C-alpha cells in the first residue's frame, strides 16, 4: 500500500502518477514520450530488459509496450481503482474484449447481466461463439446468481448501474459467490469511473473503464483500461494483450491523465446538475418516470447509497403516452443538447433509445422507449428550460400515432 492509498479520492486524483523530484526537479505533468522503437545501450542490456519484462515488470522493450507517459496513467488508474495492474486499450470495448479473451477458453460459459453495454452482444455473436464460448444473461437486480452458474462458468460479467435504466446489482453478493467458486467477476465501472465506486473493493476481480468518457472528460479521445485486482492474473492478461497487438498512443495517454486530474470536480458538478434536472423532470405531467439511482424511488436506491459516493450525469426519461416519433421529436427540438451516443464529456447529450433495444432487460416494462440524457456542465436551469420547451413542442406536434419523423 502506498501513502496515496490512505488519502481521499479527490487528493489521490491530483497526485497519482505524478513525476517525482528524485533528480531535484520535476514537471507537474509527465511529458509526452512518443516512440515506436526502444533503443538499447548494448545486447546485454537488451536481454536484461526483455528478461525483466518476461518476469512481469511493466517495462518497455518496444514502442507498443508504452513509455513513461503510459506508465504514469497506468499507475494513476491503479491508485484510483485500488488495483495492482492496469492495461490501456484502444477503446472501452477493446478492454471488454481483452477481458473475455483472457478469462475464457473453448467450452467455457460466461454469465452476464442482461443490462450490460449493448455491443457485448456483438462480441458474443462475432467472436465468442466462434471460439466455442457460450454466453447467457440474467437479471443481476432480481435473480439469484447461483441459479444461473454452471460447472464450466469461468466469468461473471456485470455493470452496475446498468446501461440506460441504471439497475443496481449487489456486487458484494456477486463477488462473494465468484470467489467461493473460483471464477472471475468482471465489472464495467465506467458509470462511476473509479471516483464514485471501486468494484475491486467489493469483490470484483477486474474493473473495466472506458477512459473515453469521464476520465477523458472532453470527448476528444478513444481509450479503455483494464484494472486488475488479482496480481496473479497479470501474466494471463499480458499474454492476451500482446497477442491482440493492442497499443495506445502517448498523446492519448497524456490527455487521459490530464483529464483524470479534474475528474473529481467534474463528476460532482455532473451529479449535482443531473439531480436538479431529474427532480424537475419527474414533476412534469408528461413524464412518467425518470431513471436515476440517486432518486429515492429508484429500484436499488439503497444499494446505491450503500456503495456509491455520488451520482454522475446520466438520467433516462420515460414519457407518458409519447409514441416513438414524439420521443425523437424531443431530441430534435433541444438546442443545448447534442444528439450523440457517447457521454462523459463536459457537454450535454440526448439519445432516444427504442423500446426494442431495452426489451432484453428484465427491468423494462415500458413501450416506446426512453430519452437518455447526459447532463453536462452547463447551468442546470438553462438545461431545464431547454428540456421543458422541447417536451412541450413535441407534445403538441401533429404526429399521427405510429408515425416517424423524417
mmCIF file of C-alpha atoms in Angstrom:
data_model
loop_
_atom_site.group_PDB
_atom_site.id
_atom_site.type_symbol
_atom_site.label_atom_id
_atom_site.label_comp_id
_atom_site.label_asym_id
_atom_site.label_seq_id
_atom_site.Cartn_x
_atom_site.Cartn_y
_atom_site.Cartn_z
ATOM 1 C CA UNK A 1 0.000 0.000 0.000
ATOM 2 C CA UNK A 2 1.364 3.433 -0.922
ATOM 3 C CA UNK A 3 0.895 6.632 1.052
ATOM 4 C CA UNK A 4 -1.609 7.796 -1.586
ATOM 5 C CA UNK A 5 -3.920 4.862 -0.845
ATOM 6 C CA UNK A 6 -4.647 6.309 2.591
ATOM 7 C CA UNK A 7 -5.837 9.631 1.151
ATOM 8 C CA UNK A 8 -9.299 10.600 -0.042
ATOM 9 C CA UNK A 9 -10.244 10.140 -3.730
ATOM 10 C CA UNK A 10 -10.011 13.821 -4.739
ATOM 11 C CA UNK A 11 -6.481 14.070 -3.339
ATOM 12 C CA UNK A 12 -5.380 10.829 -4.979
ATOM 13 C CA UNK A 13 -6.572 12.115 -8.359
ATOM 14 C CA UNK A 14 -4.298 15.145 -8.162
ATOM 15 C CA UNK A 15 -1.142 13.293 -7.109
ATOM 16 C CA UNK A 16 -1.378 9.794 -8.632
ATOM 17 C CA UNK A 17 1.125 9.129 -11.407
ATOM 18 C CA UNK A 18 2.886 12.452 -10.819
ATOM 19 C CA UNK A 19 6.625 12.707 -11.656
ATOM 20 C CA UNK A 20 8.845 12.654 -8.571
ATOM 21 C CA UNK A 21 11.633 15.075 -7.764
ATOM 22 C CA UNK A 22 14.332 12.430 -7.317
ATOM 23 C CA UNK A 23 16.650 14.404 -9.612
ATOM 24 C CA UNK A 24 15.968 17.653 -7.785
ATOM 25 C CA UNK A 25 13.211 18.956 -10.062
ATOM 26 C CA UNK A 26 10.248 17.576 -11.961
ATOM 27 C CA UNK A 27 7.433 18.871 -14.183
ATOM 28 C CA UNK A 28 3.885 19.000 -12.853
ATOM 29 C CA UNK A 29 2.697 16.666 -15.624
ATOM 30 C CA UNK A 30 4.563 13.734 -17.122
ATOM 31 C CA UNK A 31 5.872 14.665 -20.601
ATOM 32 C CA UNK A 32 4.539 13.027 -23.747
ATOM 33 C CA UNK A 33 7.109 10.397 -24.731
ATOM 34 C CA UNK A 34 6.492 9.016 -28.225
ATOM 35 C CA UNK A 35 8.443 6.224 -29.862
ATOM 36 C CA UNK A 36 7.994 3.157 -31.994
ATOM 37 C CA UNK A 37 11.483 1.782 -31.345
ATOM 38 C CA UNK A 38 13.164 1.413 -27.980
ATOM 39 C CA UNK A 39 16.961 1.640 -28.267
ATOM 40 C CA UNK A 40 19.343 -0.311 -26.034
ATOM 41 C CA UNK A 41 22.844 0.541 -24.919
ATOM 42 C CA UNK A 42 24.093 -2.946 -25.863
ATOM 43 C CA UNK A 43 22.837 -6.504 -26.386
ATOM 44 C CA UNK A 44 23.380 -7.414 -22.749
ATOM 45 C CA UNK A 45 21.118 -4.550 -21.663
ATOM 46 C CA UNK A 46 18.509 -5.550 -24.267
ATOM 47 C CA UNK A 47 18.476 -9.123 -22.950
ATOM 48 C CA UNK A 48 18.193 -7.871 -19.380
ATOM 49 C CA UNK A 49 15.221 -5.629 -20.241
ATOM 50 C CA UNK A 50 13.432 -8.462 -22.047
ATOM 51 C CA UNK A 51 14.106 -10.762 -19.092
ATOM 52 C CA UNK A 52 12.633 -8.239 -16.669
ATOM 53 C CA UNK A 53 9.589 -7.780 -18.888
ATOM 54 C CA UNK A 54 9.079 -11.541 -19.144
ATOM 55 C CA UNK A 55 9.194 -11.599 -15.343
ATOM 56 C CA UNK A 56 6.184 -9.296 -15.149
ATOM 57 C CA UNK A 57 7.696 -5.813 -14.897
ATOM 58 C CA UNK A 58 5.836 -3.070 -16.747
ATOM 59 C CA UNK A 59 8.965 -2.079 -18.615
ATOM 60 C CA UNK A 60 9.099 -1.231 -22.285
ATOM 61 C CA UNK A 61 11.160 -3.245 -24.737
ATOM 62 C CA UNK A 62 9.270 -1.982 -27.791
ATOM 63 C CA UNK A 63 7.163 1.061 -28.605
ATOM 64 C CA UNK A 64 3.918 -0.906 -28.421
ATOM 65 C CA UNK A 65 4.627 -1.622 -24.765
ATOM 66 C CA UNK A 66 4.291 2.075 -23.946
ATOM 67 C CA UNK A 67 6.517 4.732 -22.435
ATOM 68 C CA UNK A 68 6.787 6.755 -19.237
ATOM 69 C CA UNK A 69 3.598 8.564 -20.274
ATOM 70 C CA UNK A 70 1.663 5.310 -20.313
ATOM 71 C CA UNK A 71 3.209 4.116 -17.041
ATOM 72 C CA UNK A 72 2.073 7.305 -15.297
ATOM 73 C CA UNK A 73 -1.542 6.823 -16.434
ATOM 74 C CA UNK A 74 -1.484 3.123 -15.506
ATOM 75 C CA UNK A 75 -0.174 3.989 -12.055
ATOM 76 C CA UNK A 76 -2.842 6.656 -11.601
ATOM 77 C CA UNK A 77 -5.633 4.269 -12.621
ATOM 78 C CA UNK A 78 -4.381 1.647 -10.160
ATOM 79 C CA UNK A 79 -4.365 4.266 -7.415
ATOM 80 C CA UNK A 80 -7.865 5.405 -8.399
ATOM 81 C CA UNK A 81 -9.336 1.887 -8.506
ATOM 82 C CA UNK A 82 -7.249 0.216 -5.805
ATOM 83 C CA UNK A 83 -5.770 -2.212 -8.334
ATOM 84 C CA UNK A 84 -2.431 -3.950 -8.823
ATOM 85 C CA UNK A 85 -2.047 -3.590 -12.575
ATOM 86 C CA UNK A 86 -3.657 -1.555 -15.371
ATOM 87 C CA UNK A 87 -3.569 -2.197 -19.115
ATOM 88 C CA UNK A 88 -4.524 0.536 -21.571
ATOM 89 C CA UNK A 89 -6.686 -0.413 -24.554
ATOM 90 C CA UNK A 90 -7.709 1.418 -27.753
ATOM 91 C CA UNK A 91 -11.335 1.670 -26.538
ATOM 92 C CA UNK A 92 -13.650 0.616 -23.757
ATOM 93 C CA UNK A 93 -14.980 -2.180 -25.958
ATOM 94 C CA UNK A 94 -11.391 -3.274 -26.553
ATOM 95 C CA UNK A 95 -10.935 -3.573 -22.780
ATOM 96 C CA UNK A 96 -14.073 -5.721 -22.592
ATOM 97 C CA UNK A 97 -12.891 -7.966 -25.452
ATOM 98 C CA UNK A 98 -9.498 -8.355 -23.791
ATOM 99 C CA UNK A 99 -11.133 -9.492 -20.556
ATOM 100 C CA UNK A 100 -13.289 -12.068 -22.317
ATOM 101 C CA UNK A 101 -10.353 -13.477 -24.257
ATOM 102 C CA UNK A 102 -8.081 -13.592 -21.210
ATOM 103 C CA UNK A 103 -10.618 -15.294 -18.933
ATOM 104 C CA UNK A 104 -12.352 -17.784 -21.227
ATOM 105 C CA UNK A 105 -11.498 -20.778 -23.394
ATOM 106 C CA UNK A 106 -13.286 -23.136 -25.748
ATOM 107 C CA UNK A 107 -16.095 -24.824 -23.845
ATOM 108 C CA UNK A 108 -16.331 -22.090 -21.213
ATOM 109 C CA UNK A 109 -19.510 -20.338 -20.111
ATOM 110 C CA UNK A 110 -19.901 -16.617 -19.389
ATOM 111 C CA UNK A 111 -22.801 -15.315 -17.292
ATOM 112 C CA UNK A 112 -23.580 -11.653 -17.993
ATOM 113 C CA UNK A 113 -26.100 -9.190 -16.601
ATOM 114 C CA UNK A 114 -28.920 -8.528 -19.059
ATOM 115 C CA UNK A 115 -28.448 -4.747 -18.724
ATOM 116 C CA UNK A 116 -24.855 -4.528 -19.916
ATOM 117 C CA UNK A 117 -23.462 -2.365 -22.686
ATOM 118 C CA UNK A 118 -25.251 -3.459 -25.884
ATOM 119 C CA UNK A 119 -22.125 -4.121 -28.036
ATOM 120 C CA UNK A 120 -21.261 -7.042 -25.744
ATOM 121 C CA UNK A 121 -23.921 -8.975 -27.615
ATOM 122 C CA UNK A 122 -21.978 -8.261 -30.804
ATOM 123 C CA UNK A 123 -18.827 -9.652 -29.183
ATOM 124 C CA UNK A 124 -20.849 -12.749 -28.340
ATOM 125 C CA UNK A 125 -22.121 -13.198 -31.898
ATOM 126 C CA UNK A 126 -18.982 -12.162 -33.782
ATOM 127 C CA UNK A 127 -16.268 -13.639 -31.597
ATOM 128 C CA UNK A 128 -17.126 -15.745 -28.564
ATOM 129 C CA UNK A 129 -19.479 -18.230 -30.237
ATOM 130 C CA UNK A 130 -16.865 -18.908 -32.913
ATOM 131 C CA UNK A 131 -14.392 -19.694 -30.123
ATOM 132 C CA UNK A 132 -16.795 -22.161 -28.529
ATOM 133 C CA UNK A 133 -17.637 -19.854 -25.605
ATOM 134 C CA UNK A 134 -21.292 -19.667 -24.567
ATOM 135 C CA UNK A 135 -22.782 -16.510 -23.087
ATOM 136 C CA UNK A 136 -26.073 -16.410 -21.176
ATOM 137 C CA UNK A 137 -27.780 -13.499 -19.449
ATOM 138 C CA UNK A 138 -29.524 -12.993 -16.116
ATOM 139 C CA UNK A 139 -31.066 -10.163 -14.132
ATOM 140 C CA UNK A 140 -28.436 -9.092 -11.620
ATOM 141 C CA UNK A 141 -31.031 -6.975 -9.809
ATOM 142 C CA UNK A 142 -33.695 -9.700 -9.496
ATOM 143 C CA UNK A 143 -32.204 -13.190 -9.916
ATOM 144 C CA UNK A 144 -30.056 -15.343 -7.651
ATOM 145 C CA UNK A 145 -26.750 -15.658 -9.441
ATOM 146 C CA UNK A 146 -26.342 -19.206 -8.061
ATOM 147 C CA UNK A 147 -29.310 -20.338 -10.150
ATOM 148 C CA UNK A 148 -27.565 -19.397 -13.391
ATOM 149 C CA UNK A 149 -23.982 -20.547 -12.849
ATOM 150 C CA UNK A 150 -22.731 -23.760 -14.453
ATOM 151 C CA UNK A 151 -19.797 -26.087 -13.779
ATOM 152 C CA UNK A 152 -17.995 -24.561 -16.791
ATOM 153 C CA UNK A 153 -18.656 -20.898 -15.877
ATOM 154 C CA UNK A 154 -15.338 -19.036 -15.854
ATOM 155 C CA UNK A 155 -16.606 -15.463 -15.783
ATOM 156 C CA UNK A 156 -19.446 -13.363 -14.377
ATOM 157 C CA UNK A 157 -19.769 -10.038 -16.180
ATOM 158 C CA UNK A 158 -21.782 -7.205 -14.687
ATOM 159 C CA UNK A 159 -22.394 -3.492 -14.890
ATOM 160 C CA UNK A 160 -23.845 -1.503 -12.008
ATOM 161 C CA UNK A 161 -25.693 0.741 -12.521
ATOM 162 C CA UNK A 162 -26.778 -0.880 -15.783
ATOM 163 C CA UNK A 163 -26.984 0.796 -19.156
ATOM 164 C CA UNK A 164 -29.993 3.014 -19.932
ATOM 165 C CA UNK A 165 -32.185 2.043 -16.944
ATOM 166 C CA UNK A 166 -29.468 2.060 -14.236
ATOM 167 C CA UNK A 167 -30.500 -1.066 -12.368
ATOM 168 C CA UNK A 168 -28.325 -1.853 -9.360
ATOM 169 C CA UNK A 169 -26.561 -5.157 -8.766
ATOM 170 C CA UNK A 170 -25.341 -6.253 -5.352
ATOM 171 C CA UNK A 171 -21.709 -6.641 -6.348
ATOM 172 C CA UNK A 172 -20.755 -7.816 -2.863
ATOM 173 C CA UNK A 173 -23.031 -10.832 -3.341
ATOM 174 C CA UNK A 174 -21.713 -11.478 -6.857
ATOM 175 C CA UNK A 175 -18.129 -11.101 -5.671
ATOM 176 C CA UNK A 176 -18.583 -13.494 -2.768
ATOM 177 C CA UNK A 177 -20.178 -16.147 -4.981
ATOM 178 C CA UNK A 178 -17.485 -15.748 -7.642
ATOM 179 C CA UNK A 179 -14.743 -16.099 -5.016
ATOM 180 C CA UNK A 180 -16.409 -19.160 -3.497
ATOM 181 C CA UNK A 181 -16.434 -20.888 -6.871
ATOM 182 C CA UNK A 182 -13.031 -19.666 -8.003
ATOM 183 C CA UNK A 183 -14.311 -17.773 -11.040
ATOM 184 C CA UNK A 184 -13.700 -14.193 -12.153
ATOM 185 C CA UNK A 185 -16.058 -11.276 -11.628
ATOM 186 C CA UNK A 186 -15.537 -8.528 -14.212
ATOM 187 C CA UNK A 187 -17.347 -5.223 -13.685
ATOM 188 C CA UNK A 188 -17.719 -2.371 -16.146
ATOM 189 C CA UNK A 189 -17.111 0.594 -13.861
ATOM 190 C CA UNK A 190 -17.383 3.346 -16.478
ATOM 191 C CA UNK A 191 -20.515 4.847 -14.868
ATOM 192 C CA UNK A 192 -18.578 5.545 -11.660
ATOM 193 C CA UNK A 193 -15.167 5.853 -13.382
ATOM 194 C CA UNK A 194 -13.310 4.890 -10.225
ATOM 195 C CA UNK A 195 -14.301 8.084 -8.429
ATOM 196 C CA UNK A 196 -17.808 7.171 -7.262
ATOM 197 C CA UNK A 197 -17.263 3.449 -6.668
ATOM 198 C CA UNK A 198 -14.471 0.858 -6.588
ATOM 199 C CA UNK A 199 -15.695 -2.625 -7.582
ATOM 200 C CA UNK A 200 -12.379 -4.288 -6.696
ATOM 201 C CA UNK A 201 -13.061 -3.446 -3.051
ATOM 202 C CA UNK A 202 -16.443 -5.218 -3.327
ATOM 203 C CA UNK A 203 -15.017 -8.487 -4.619
ATOM 204 C CA UNK A 204 -14.575 -7.906 -8.354
ATOM 205 C CA UNK A 205 -11.525 -9.461 -9.998
ATOM 206 C CA UNK A 206 -11.319 -6.945 -12.827
ATOM 207 C CA UNK A 207 -12.610 -3.397 -13.259
ATOM 208 C CA UNK A 208 -13.123 -2.056 -16.764
ATOM 209 C CA UNK A 209 -13.089 1.633 -17.631
ATOM 210 C CA UNK A 210 -13.954 3.442 -20.842
ATOM 211 C CA UNK A 211 -11.491 6.305 -20.433
ATOM 212 C CA UNK A 212 -13.216 7.799 -23.470
ATOM 213 C CA UNK A 213 -15.913 9.063 -21.132
ATOM 214 C CA UNK A 214 -15.491 10.734 -17.728
ATOM 215 C CA UNK A 215 -11.764 10.146 -17.319
ATOM 216 C CA UNK A 216 -11.060 11.997 -20.564
ATOM 217 C CA UNK A 217 -13.919 14.404 -19.870
ATOM 218 C CA UNK A 218 -13.538 16.320 -23.121
ATOM 219 C CA UNK A 219 -14.904 13.979 -25.824
ATOM 220 C CA UNK A 220 -11.644 14.036 -27.755
ATOM 221 C CA UNK A 221 -10.101 10.584 -27.367
ATOM 222 C CA UNK A 222 -10.953 6.882 -27.555
ATOM 223 C CA UNK A 223 -9.452 4.695 -24.832
ATOM 224 C CA UNK A 224 -10.214 1.897 -22.427
ATOM 225 C CA UNK A 225 -8.488 0.310 -19.465
ATOM 226 C CA UNK A 226 -8.477 -2.961 -17.574
ATOM 227 C CA UNK A 227 -7.548 -2.713 -13.884
ATOM 228 C CA UNK A 228 -6.670 -5.995 -12.172
ATOM 229 C CA UNK A 229 -7.383 -6.617 -8.525
ATOM 230 C CA UNK A 230 -5.646 -10.009 -8.540
ATOM 231 C CA UNK A 231 -1.918 -9.774 -9.346
ATOM 232 C CA UNK A 232 -1.931 -13.458 -10.320
ATOM 233 C CA UNK A 233 -3.925 -12.520 -13.434
ATOM 234 C CA UNK A 234 -1.251 -10.177 -14.798
ATOM 235 C CA UNK A 235 0.566 -12.834 -16.825
ATOM 236 C CA UNK A 236 -2.678 -14.111 -18.387
ATOM 237 C CA UNK A 237 -3.774 -10.605 -19.367
ATOM 238 C CA UNK A 238 -0.303 -9.660 -20.624
ATOM 239 C CA UNK A 239 -0.293 -12.661 -22.957
ATOM 240 C CA UNK A 240 -3.757 -11.855 -24.357
ATOM 241 C CA UNK A 241 -2.918 -8.155 -24.651
ATOM 242 C CA UNK A 242 0.301 -8.868 -26.552
ATOM 243 C CA UNK A 243 -1.399 -11.381 -28.845
ATOM 244 C CA UNK A 244 -4.101 -8.848 -29.773
ATOM 245 C CA UNK A 245 -1.488 -6.243 -30.660
ATOM 246 C CA UNK A 246 -3.092 -3.554 -28.520
ATOM 247 C CA UNK A 247 -1.409 -0.203 -28.028
ATOM 248 C CA UNK A 248 -2.419 3.342 -27.120
ATOM 249 C CA UNK A 249 -0.776 6.496 -28.435
ATOM 250 C CA UNK A 250 1.290 8.534 -25.989
ATOM 251 C CA UNK A 251 -0.716 11.681 -26.748
ATOM 252 C CA UNK A 252 -3.970 9.930 -25.831
ATOM 253 C CA UNK A 253 -2.421 8.580 -22.636
ATOM 254 C CA UNK A 254 -1.358 12.117 -21.753
ATOM 255 C CA UNK A 255 -4.849 13.507 -22.455
ATOM 256 C CA UNK A 256 -6.464 10.840 -20.270
ATOM 257 C CA UNK A 257 -4.059 11.598 -17.432
ATOM 258 C CA UNK A 258 -4.729 15.311 -17.755
ATOM 259 C CA UNK A 259 -8.491 14.673 -17.699
ATOM 260 C CA UNK A 260 -8.099 12.475 -14.630
ATOM 261 C CA UNK A 261 -6.809 15.435 -12.608
ATOM 262 C CA UNK A 262 -10.193 17.193 -12.760
ATOM 263 C CA UNK A 263 -12.384 14.069 -12.631
ATOM 264 C CA UNK A 264 -13.499 14.777 -9.057
ATOM 265 C CA UNK A 265 -14.746 18.320 -9.549
ATOM 266 C CA UNK A 266 -16.326 17.479 -12.893
ATOM 267 C CA UNK A 267 -18.107 14.396 -11.558
ATOM 268 C CA UNK A 268 -19.526 16.307 -8.614
ATOM 269 C CA UNK A 269 -20.848 19.055 -10.903
ATOM 270 C CA UNK A 270 -22.309 16.496 -13.337
ATOM 271 C CA UNK A 271 -24.049 14.756 -10.437
ATOM 272 C CA UNK A 272 -25.417 17.953 -8.903
ATOM 273 C CA UNK A 273 -26.720 19.139 -12.268
ATOM 274 C CA UNK A 274 -28.260 15.763 -13.108
ATOM 275 C CA UNK A 275 -30.163 15.616 -9.815
ATOM 276 C CA UNK A 276 -31.566 19.125 -10.309
ATOM 277 C CA UNK A 277 -32.713 18.256 -13.825
ATOM 278 C CA UNK A 278 -34.108 14.876 -12.737
ATOM 279 C CA UNK A 279 -36.069 16.373 -9.841
ATOM 280 C CA UNK A 280 -37.640 18.949 -12.145
ATOM 281 C CA UNK A 281 -38.464 16.489 -14.920
ATOM 282 C CA UNK A 282 -40.155 13.987 -12.607
ATOM 283 C CA UNK A 283 -42.675 16.717 -11.621
ATOM 284 C CA UNK A 284 -43.732 17.365 -15.232
ATOM 285 C CA UNK A 285 -47.157 15.970 -16.166
ATOM 286 C CA UNK A 286 -45.866 14.446 -19.422
ATOM 287 C CA UNK A 287 -43.072 12.491 -17.701
ATOM 288 C CA UNK A 288 -43.938 9.026 -16.447
ATOM 289 C CA UNK A 289 -40.611 8.207 -14.847
ATOM 290 C CA UNK A 290 -37.027 9.412 -14.515
ATOM 291 C CA UNK A 291 -34.408 6.675 -14.204
ATOM 292 C CA UNK A 292 -31.570 7.680 -11.866
ATOM 293 C CA UNK A 293 -30.210 5.558 -8.994
ATOM 294 C CA UNK A 294 -29.763 8.623 -6.776
ATOM 295 C CA UNK A 295 -33.540 9.231 -6.725
ATOM 296 C CA UNK A 296 -35.190 7.762 -3.613
ATOM 297 C CA UNK A 297 -37.879 5.900 -5.613
ATOM 298 C CA UNK A 298 -35.384 4.220 -7.954
ATOM 299 C CA UNK A 299 -35.203 0.414 -7.540
ATOM 300 C CA UNK A 300 -31.869 -0.363 -5.935
ATOM 301 C CA UNK A 301 -31.519 3.110 -4.425
ATOM 302 C CA UNK A 302 -30.476 1.583 -1.077
ATOM 303 C CA UNK A 303 -27.679 -0.354 -2.788
ATOM 304 C CA UNK A 304 -26.559 2.839 -4.487
ATOM 305 C CA UNK A 305 -26.493 4.636 -1.123
ATOM 306 C CA UNK A 306 -24.502 1.788 0.429
ATOM 307 C CA UNK A 307 -21.838 1.509 -2.253
ATOM 308 C CA UNK A 308 -21.530 4.797 -4.139
ATOM 309 C CA UNK A 309 -20.090 8.188 -3.183
ATOM 310 C CA UNK A 310 -22.371 10.116 -5.554
ATOM 311 C CA UNK A 311 -24.045 10.069 -8.939
ATOM 312 C CA UNK A 312 -22.954 11.055 -12.431
ATOM 313 C CA UNK A 313 -24.626 12.985 -15.235
ATOM 314 C CA UNK A 314 -26.747 10.196 -16.730
ATOM 315 C CA UNK A 315 -30.529 10.019 -16.467
ATOM 316 C CA UNK A 316 -33.167 8.475 -18.707
ATOM 317 C CA UNK A 317 -36.692 9.819 -19.171
ATOM 318 C CA UNK A 318 -39.804 7.780 -19.929
ATOM 319 C CA UNK A 319 -42.726 9.876 -21.148
ATOM 320 C CA UNK A 320 -46.427 9.400 -20.548
ATOM 321 C CA UNK A 321 -48.216 8.363 -23.766
ATOM 322 C CA UNK A 322 -45.383 9.505 -26.064
ATOM 323 C CA UNK A 323 -45.016 7.302 -29.106
ATOM 324 C CA UNK A 324 -41.525 6.885 -30.596
ATOM 325 C CA UNK A 325 -41.977 9.792 -33.001
ATOM 326 C CA UNK A 326 -42.574 12.212 -30.114
ATOM 327 C CA UNK A 327 -39.557 10.916 -28.183
ATOM 328 C CA UNK A 328 -37.320 11.609 -31.170
ATOM 329 C CA UNK A 329 -39.052 14.973 -31.611
ATOM 330 C CA UNK A 330 -37.967 15.978 -28.104
ATOM 331 C CA UNK A 331 -34.346 15.257 -29.039
ATOM 332 C CA UNK A 332 -34.700 17.100 -32.361
ATOM 333 C CA UNK A 333 -36.034 20.247 -30.682
ATOM 334 C CA UNK A 334 -33.366 20.557 -27.999
ATOM 335 C CA UNK A 335 -30.891 23.370 -28.551
ATOM 336 C CA UNK A 336 -28.372 22.846 -25.717
ATOM 337 C CA UNK A 337 -28.230 19.041 -26.029
ATOM 338 C CA UNK A 338 -26.459 17.498 -28.989
ATOM 339 C CA UNK A 339 -27.673 14.121 -30.243
ATOM 340 C CA UNK A 340 -24.862 11.651 -29.636
ATOM 341 C CA UNK A 341 -24.193 8.100 -28.492
ATOM 342 C CA UNK A 342 -21.319 8.594 -26.073
ATOM 343 C CA UNK A 343 -21.231 10.567 -22.809
ATOM 344 C CA UNK A 344 -18.854 11.709 -20.094
ATOM 345 C CA UNK A 345 -17.668 14.917 -21.740
ATOM 346 C CA UNK A 346 -18.398 18.388 -20.455
ATOM 347 C CA UNK A 347 -21.314 18.802 -22.862
ATOM 348 C CA UNK A 348 -24.950 17.708 -22.591
ATOM 349 C CA UNK A 349 -26.211 14.977 -24.902
ATOM 350 C CA UNK A 350 -29.533 13.353 -25.771
ATOM 351 C CA UNK A 351 -30.065 9.903 -27.267
ATOM 352 C CA UNK A 352 -33.501 8.351 -27.935
ATOM 353 C CA UNK A 353 -33.396 4.644 -27.050
ATOM 354 C CA UNK A 354 -36.100 2.497 -28.639
ATOM 355 C CA UNK A 355 -38.057 0.056 -26.510
ATOM 356 C CA UNK A 356 -36.895 -2.801 -28.761
ATOM 357 C CA UNK A 357 -33.326 -2.206 -27.562
ATOM 358 C CA UNK A 358 -34.494 -2.330 -23.954
ATOM 359 C CA UNK A 359 -36.668 -5.416 -24.343
ATOM 360 C CA UNK A 360 -33.877 -7.817 -23.343
ATOM 361 C CA UNK A 361 -33.555 -6.078 -19.968
ATOM 362 C CA UNK A 362 -35.826 -7.646 -17.377
ATOM 363 C CA UNK A 363 -36.375 -4.273 -15.688
ATOM 364 C CA UNK A 364 -38.012 -2.755 -18.770
ATOM 365 C CA UNK A 365 -41.804 -2.783 -18.845
ATOM 366 C CA UNK A 366 -42.444 0.294 -20.982
ATOM 367 C CA UNK A 367 -43.384 0.575 -24.628
ATOM 368 C CA UNK A 368 -41.936 3.175 -27.000
ATOM 369 C CA UNK A 369 -38.613 3.811 -25.290
ATOM 370 C CA UNK A 370 -36.719 6.400 -23.271
ATOM 371 C CA UNK A 371 -34.719 9.533 -23.903
ATOM 372 C CA UNK A 372 -31.279 9.090 -22.365
ATOM 373 C CA UNK A 373 -29.730 12.362 -21.256
ATOM 374 C CA UNK A 374 -26.191 13.134 -20.288
ATOM 375 C CA UNK A 375 -26.304 16.272 -18.168
ATOM 376 C CA UNK A 376 -23.203 18.343 -18.796
ATOM 377 C CA UNK A 377 -21.521 21.240 -17.023
ATOM 378 C CA UNK A 378 -23.870 23.974 -18.235
ATOM 379 C CA UNK A 379 -26.098 25.869 -15.831
ATOM 380 C CA UNK A 380 -28.812 23.351 -14.877
ATOM 381 C CA UNK A 381 -31.625 25.898 -15.150
ATOM 382 C CA UNK A 382 -30.753 26.529 -18.796
ATOM 383 C CA UNK A 383 -30.883 22.786 -19.428
ATOM 384 C CA UNK A 384 -34.240 22.503 -17.632
ATOM 385 C CA UNK A 385 -35.690 25.367 -19.686
ATOM 386 C CA UNK A 386 -34.450 23.730 -22.891
ATOM 387 C CA UNK A 387 -35.973 20.364 -21.976
ATOM 388 C CA UNK A 388 -39.339 21.814 -20.920
ATOM 389 C CA UNK A 389 -39.585 23.764 -24.182
ATOM 390 C CA UNK A 390 -38.678 20.714 -26.324
ATOM 391 C CA UNK A 391 -41.098 18.425 -24.473
ATOM 392 C CA UNK A 392 -43.949 20.918 -24.923
ATOM 393 C CA UNK A 393 -43.161 21.314 -28.621
ATOM 394 C CA UNK A 394 -43.043 17.544 -29.161
ATOM 395 C CA UNK A 395 -46.293 17.020 -27.266
ATOM 396 C CA UNK A 396 -48.138 19.480 -29.498
ATOM 397 C CA UNK A 397 -46.797 18.366 -32.873
ATOM 398 C CA UNK A 398 -49.494 16.911 -35.189
ATOM 399 C CA UNK A 399 -47.903 13.436 -35.382
ATOM 400 C CA UNK A 400 -50.185 10.532 -36.373
ATOM 401 C CA UNK A 401 -49.965 7.575 -33.990
ATOM 402 C CA UNK A 402 -47.150 5.273 -35.085
ATOM 403 C CA UNK A 403 -45.667 7.799 -37.493
ATOM 404 C CA UNK A 404 -41.972 8.620 -37.695
ATOM 405 C CA UNK A 405 -40.335 11.989 -38.162
ATOM 406 C CA UNK A 406 -38.184 12.267 -41.236
#
